[in-house]
PDB file of C-alpha atoms and ligand atoms in Angstrom:
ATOM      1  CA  UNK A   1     -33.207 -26.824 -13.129  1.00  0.00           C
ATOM      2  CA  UNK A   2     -31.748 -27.609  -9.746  1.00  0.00           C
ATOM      3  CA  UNK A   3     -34.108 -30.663  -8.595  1.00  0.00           C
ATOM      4  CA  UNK A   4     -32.149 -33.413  -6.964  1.00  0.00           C
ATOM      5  CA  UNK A   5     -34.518 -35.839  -8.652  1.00  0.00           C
ATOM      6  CA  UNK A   6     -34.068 -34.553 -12.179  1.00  0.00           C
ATOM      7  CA  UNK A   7     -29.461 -34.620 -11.697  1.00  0.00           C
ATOM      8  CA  UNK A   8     -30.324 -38.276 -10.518  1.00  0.00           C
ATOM      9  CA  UNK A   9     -31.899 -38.981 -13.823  1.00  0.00           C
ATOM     10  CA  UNK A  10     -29.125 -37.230 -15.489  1.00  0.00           C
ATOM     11  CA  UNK A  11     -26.796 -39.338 -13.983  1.00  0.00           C
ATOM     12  CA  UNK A  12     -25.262 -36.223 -12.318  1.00  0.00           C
ATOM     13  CA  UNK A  13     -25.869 -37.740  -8.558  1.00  0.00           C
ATOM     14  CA  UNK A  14     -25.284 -41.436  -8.215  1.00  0.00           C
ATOM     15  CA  UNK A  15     -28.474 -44.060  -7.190  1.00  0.00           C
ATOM     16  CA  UNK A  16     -29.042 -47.285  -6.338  1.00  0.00           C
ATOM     17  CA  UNK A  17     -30.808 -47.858  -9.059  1.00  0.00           C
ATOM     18  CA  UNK A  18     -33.543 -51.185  -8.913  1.00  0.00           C
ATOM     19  CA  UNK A  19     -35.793 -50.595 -12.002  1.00  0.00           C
ATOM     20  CA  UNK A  20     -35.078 -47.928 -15.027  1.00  0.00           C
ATOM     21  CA  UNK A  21     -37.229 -47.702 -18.389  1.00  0.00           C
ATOM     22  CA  UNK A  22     -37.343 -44.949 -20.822  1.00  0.00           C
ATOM     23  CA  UNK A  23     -39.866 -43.063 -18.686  1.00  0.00           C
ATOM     24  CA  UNK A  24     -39.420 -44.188 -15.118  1.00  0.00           C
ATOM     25  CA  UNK A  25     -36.293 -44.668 -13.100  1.00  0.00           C
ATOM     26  CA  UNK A  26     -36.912 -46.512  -9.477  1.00  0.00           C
ATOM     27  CA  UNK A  27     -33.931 -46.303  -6.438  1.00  0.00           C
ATOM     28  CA  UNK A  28     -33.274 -46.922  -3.124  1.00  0.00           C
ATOM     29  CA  UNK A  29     -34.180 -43.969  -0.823  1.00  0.00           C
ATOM     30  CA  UNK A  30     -30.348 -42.428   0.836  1.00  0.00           C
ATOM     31  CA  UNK A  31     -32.735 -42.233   4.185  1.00  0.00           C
ATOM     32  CA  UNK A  32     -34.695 -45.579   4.536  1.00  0.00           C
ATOM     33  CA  UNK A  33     -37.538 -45.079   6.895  1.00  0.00           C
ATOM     34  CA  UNK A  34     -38.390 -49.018   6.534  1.00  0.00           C
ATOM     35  CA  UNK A  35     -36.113 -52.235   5.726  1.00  0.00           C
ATOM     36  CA  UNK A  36     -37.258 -51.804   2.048  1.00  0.00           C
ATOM     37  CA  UNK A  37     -37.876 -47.721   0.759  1.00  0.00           C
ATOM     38  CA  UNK A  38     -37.467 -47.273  -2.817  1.00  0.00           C
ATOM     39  CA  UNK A  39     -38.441 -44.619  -4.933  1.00  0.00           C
ATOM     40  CA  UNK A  40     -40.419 -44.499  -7.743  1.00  0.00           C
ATOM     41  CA  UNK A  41     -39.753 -41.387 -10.395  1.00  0.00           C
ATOM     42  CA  UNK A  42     -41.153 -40.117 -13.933  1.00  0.00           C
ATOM     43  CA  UNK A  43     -37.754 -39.388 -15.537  1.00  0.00           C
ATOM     44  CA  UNK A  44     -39.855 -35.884 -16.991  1.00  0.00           C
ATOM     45  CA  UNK A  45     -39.847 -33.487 -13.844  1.00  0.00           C
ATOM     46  CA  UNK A  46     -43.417 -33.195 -13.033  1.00  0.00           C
ATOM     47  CA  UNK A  47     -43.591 -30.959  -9.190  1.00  0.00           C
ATOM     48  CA  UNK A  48     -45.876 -33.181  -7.559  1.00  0.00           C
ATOM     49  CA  UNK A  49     -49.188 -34.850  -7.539  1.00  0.00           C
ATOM     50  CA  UNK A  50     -50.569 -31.182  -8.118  1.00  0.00           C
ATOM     51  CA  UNK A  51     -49.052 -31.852 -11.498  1.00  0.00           C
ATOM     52  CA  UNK A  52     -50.237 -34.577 -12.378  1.00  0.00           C
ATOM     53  CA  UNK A  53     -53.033 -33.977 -15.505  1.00  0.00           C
ATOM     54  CA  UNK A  54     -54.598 -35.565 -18.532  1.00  0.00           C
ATOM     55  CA  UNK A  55     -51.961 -34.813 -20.919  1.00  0.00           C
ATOM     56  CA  UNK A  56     -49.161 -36.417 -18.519  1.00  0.00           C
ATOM     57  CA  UNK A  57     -51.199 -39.033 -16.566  1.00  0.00           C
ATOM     58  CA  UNK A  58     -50.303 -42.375 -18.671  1.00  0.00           C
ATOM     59  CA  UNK A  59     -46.534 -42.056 -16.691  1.00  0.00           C
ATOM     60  CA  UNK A  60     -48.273 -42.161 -13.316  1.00  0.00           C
ATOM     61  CA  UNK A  61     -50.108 -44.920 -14.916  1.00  0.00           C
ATOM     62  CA  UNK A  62     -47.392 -46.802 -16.060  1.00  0.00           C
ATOM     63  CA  UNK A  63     -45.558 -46.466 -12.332  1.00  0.00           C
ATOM     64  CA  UNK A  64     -48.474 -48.152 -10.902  1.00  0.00           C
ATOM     65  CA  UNK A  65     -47.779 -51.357 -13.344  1.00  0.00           C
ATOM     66  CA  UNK A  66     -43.889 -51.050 -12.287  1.00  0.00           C
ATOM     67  CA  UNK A  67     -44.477 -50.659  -8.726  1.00  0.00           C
ATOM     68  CA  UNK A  68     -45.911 -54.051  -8.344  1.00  0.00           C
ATOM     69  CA  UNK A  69     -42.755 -55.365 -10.525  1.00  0.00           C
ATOM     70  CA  UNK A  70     -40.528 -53.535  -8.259  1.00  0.00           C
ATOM     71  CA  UNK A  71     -41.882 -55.173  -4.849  1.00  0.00           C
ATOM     72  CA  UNK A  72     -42.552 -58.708  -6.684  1.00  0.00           C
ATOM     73  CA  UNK A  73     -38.163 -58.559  -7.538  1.00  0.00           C
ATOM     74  CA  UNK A  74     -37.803 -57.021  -3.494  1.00  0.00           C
ATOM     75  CA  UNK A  75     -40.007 -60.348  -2.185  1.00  0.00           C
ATOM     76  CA  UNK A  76     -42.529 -57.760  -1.100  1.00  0.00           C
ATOM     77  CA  UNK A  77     -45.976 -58.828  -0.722  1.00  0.00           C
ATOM     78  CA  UNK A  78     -47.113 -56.382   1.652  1.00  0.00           C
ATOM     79  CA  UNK A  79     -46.000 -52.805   0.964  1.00  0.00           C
ATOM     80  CA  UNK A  80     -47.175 -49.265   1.014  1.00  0.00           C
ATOM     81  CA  UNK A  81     -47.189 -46.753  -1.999  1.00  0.00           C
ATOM     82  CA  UNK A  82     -46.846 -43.187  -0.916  1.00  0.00           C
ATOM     83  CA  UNK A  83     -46.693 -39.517  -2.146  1.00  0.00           C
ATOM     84  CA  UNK A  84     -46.300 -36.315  -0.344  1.00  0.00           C
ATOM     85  CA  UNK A  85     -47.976 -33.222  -1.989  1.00  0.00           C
ATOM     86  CA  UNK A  86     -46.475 -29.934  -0.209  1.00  0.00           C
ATOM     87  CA  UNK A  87     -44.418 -29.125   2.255  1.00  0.00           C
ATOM     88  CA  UNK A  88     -47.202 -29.647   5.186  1.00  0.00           C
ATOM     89  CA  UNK A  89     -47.345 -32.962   4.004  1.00  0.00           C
ATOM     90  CA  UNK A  90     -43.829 -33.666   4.127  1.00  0.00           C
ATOM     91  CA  UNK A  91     -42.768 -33.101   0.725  1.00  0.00           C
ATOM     92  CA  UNK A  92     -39.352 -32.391   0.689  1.00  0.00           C
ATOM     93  CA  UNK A  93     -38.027 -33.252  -2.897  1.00  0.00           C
ATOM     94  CA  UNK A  94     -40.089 -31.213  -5.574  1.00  0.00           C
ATOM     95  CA  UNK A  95     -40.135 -33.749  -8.200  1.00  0.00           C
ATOM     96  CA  UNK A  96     -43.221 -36.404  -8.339  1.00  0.00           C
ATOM     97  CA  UNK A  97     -42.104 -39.751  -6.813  1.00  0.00           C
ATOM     98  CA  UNK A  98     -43.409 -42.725  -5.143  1.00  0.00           C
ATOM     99  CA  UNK A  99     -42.590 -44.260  -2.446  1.00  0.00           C
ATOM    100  CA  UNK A 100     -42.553 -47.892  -1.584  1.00  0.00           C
ATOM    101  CA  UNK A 101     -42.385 -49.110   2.024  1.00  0.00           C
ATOM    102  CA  UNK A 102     -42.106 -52.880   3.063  1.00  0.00           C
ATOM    103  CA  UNK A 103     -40.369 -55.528   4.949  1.00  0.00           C
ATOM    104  CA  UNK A 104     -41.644 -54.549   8.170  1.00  0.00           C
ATOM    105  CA  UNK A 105     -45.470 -54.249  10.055  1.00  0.00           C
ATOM    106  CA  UNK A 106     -46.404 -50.669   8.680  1.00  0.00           C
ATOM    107  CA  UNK A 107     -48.230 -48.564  11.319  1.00  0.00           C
ATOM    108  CA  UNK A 108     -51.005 -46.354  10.350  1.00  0.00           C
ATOM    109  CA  UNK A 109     -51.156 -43.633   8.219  1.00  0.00           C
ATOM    110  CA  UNK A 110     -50.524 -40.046   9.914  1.00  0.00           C
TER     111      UNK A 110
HETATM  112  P1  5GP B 201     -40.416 -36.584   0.286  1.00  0.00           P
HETATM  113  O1  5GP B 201     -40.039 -36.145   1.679  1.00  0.00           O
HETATM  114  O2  5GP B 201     -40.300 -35.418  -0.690  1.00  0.00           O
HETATM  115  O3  5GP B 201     -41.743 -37.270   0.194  1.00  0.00           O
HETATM  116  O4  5GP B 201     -39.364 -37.683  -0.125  1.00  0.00           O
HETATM  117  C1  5GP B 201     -38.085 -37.370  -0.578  1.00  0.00           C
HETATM  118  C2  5GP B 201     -37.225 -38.557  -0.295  1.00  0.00           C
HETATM  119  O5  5GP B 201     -36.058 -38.434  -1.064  1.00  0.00           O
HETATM  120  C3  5GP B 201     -36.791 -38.667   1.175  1.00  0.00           C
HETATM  121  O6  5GP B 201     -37.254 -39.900   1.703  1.00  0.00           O
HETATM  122  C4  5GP B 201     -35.260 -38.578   1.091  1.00  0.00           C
HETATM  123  O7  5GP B 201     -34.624 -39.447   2.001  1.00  0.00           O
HETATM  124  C5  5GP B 201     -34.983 -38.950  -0.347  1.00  0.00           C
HETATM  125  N1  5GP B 201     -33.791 -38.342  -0.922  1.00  0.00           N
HETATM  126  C6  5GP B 201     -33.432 -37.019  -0.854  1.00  0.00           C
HETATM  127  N2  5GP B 201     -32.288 -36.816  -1.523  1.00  0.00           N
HETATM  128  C7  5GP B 201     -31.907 -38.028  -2.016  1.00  0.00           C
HETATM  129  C8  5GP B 201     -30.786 -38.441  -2.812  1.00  0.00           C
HETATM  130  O8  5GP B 201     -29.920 -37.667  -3.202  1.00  0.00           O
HETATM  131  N3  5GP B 201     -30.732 -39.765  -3.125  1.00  0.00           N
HETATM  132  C9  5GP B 201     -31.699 -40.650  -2.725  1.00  0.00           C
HETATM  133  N4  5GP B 201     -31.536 -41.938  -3.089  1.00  0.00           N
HETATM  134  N5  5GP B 201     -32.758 -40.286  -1.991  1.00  0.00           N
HETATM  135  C10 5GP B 201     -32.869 -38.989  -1.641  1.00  0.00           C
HETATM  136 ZN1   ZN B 202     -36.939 -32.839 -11.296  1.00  0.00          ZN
END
């Protein structure tokens, strides 16, 4: 499949990797829109949000118990934990992931 997300998990496009299980892999985003922008991935490609169901929901579940591991290691105690769900909303990798903002006053949400 040719998702960007899924050759990092391969190992087929180098990361900067900060946190990787057996189900989640976590890296620093190659554009940083704040001092601290890592991403947050289920290694199993799920398309977005919109993907997200019963039978695949305790990954999503587990990412929110590593994202608070991943911005205790950064020094973050203020951060902000995003996904994008379609193009209109900015989604521009196709491949569920979280991302986690901090190090900086956030503005509001858009
Ligand atoms: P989205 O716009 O889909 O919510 O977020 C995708 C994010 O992936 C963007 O912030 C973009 O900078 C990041 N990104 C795209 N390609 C790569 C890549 O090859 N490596 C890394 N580390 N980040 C990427
Ligand atoms: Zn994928």
């Amino acid at each position: 499949m040719d998702c960007i997300f899924c050759k990092i998990v391969n190992g087929e496009i180098p990361n900067n990797t900060v946190y990787e299980d057996d189900r989640v892999l976590a890296f620093y985003d190659i554009e940083p829109k704040a001092p601290v922008h890592v991403l947050v991935i289920p290694k199993q490609h799920l398309r977005g949000a919109d993907a997200v169901c019963e039978e695949n929901a305790s990954v999503v579940a587990h990412i929110f118990t590593v994202i608070p591991q991943i911005a205790s290691k950064l020094g973050l105690t203020d951060y902000r934990v995003v996904t994008n769900n379609g193009a209109d909303a900015g989604q521009t990798v196709h491949h569920l992931h979280f991302h986690i903002l901090g190090g900086r006053t956030l503005g509001e949400m858009g």
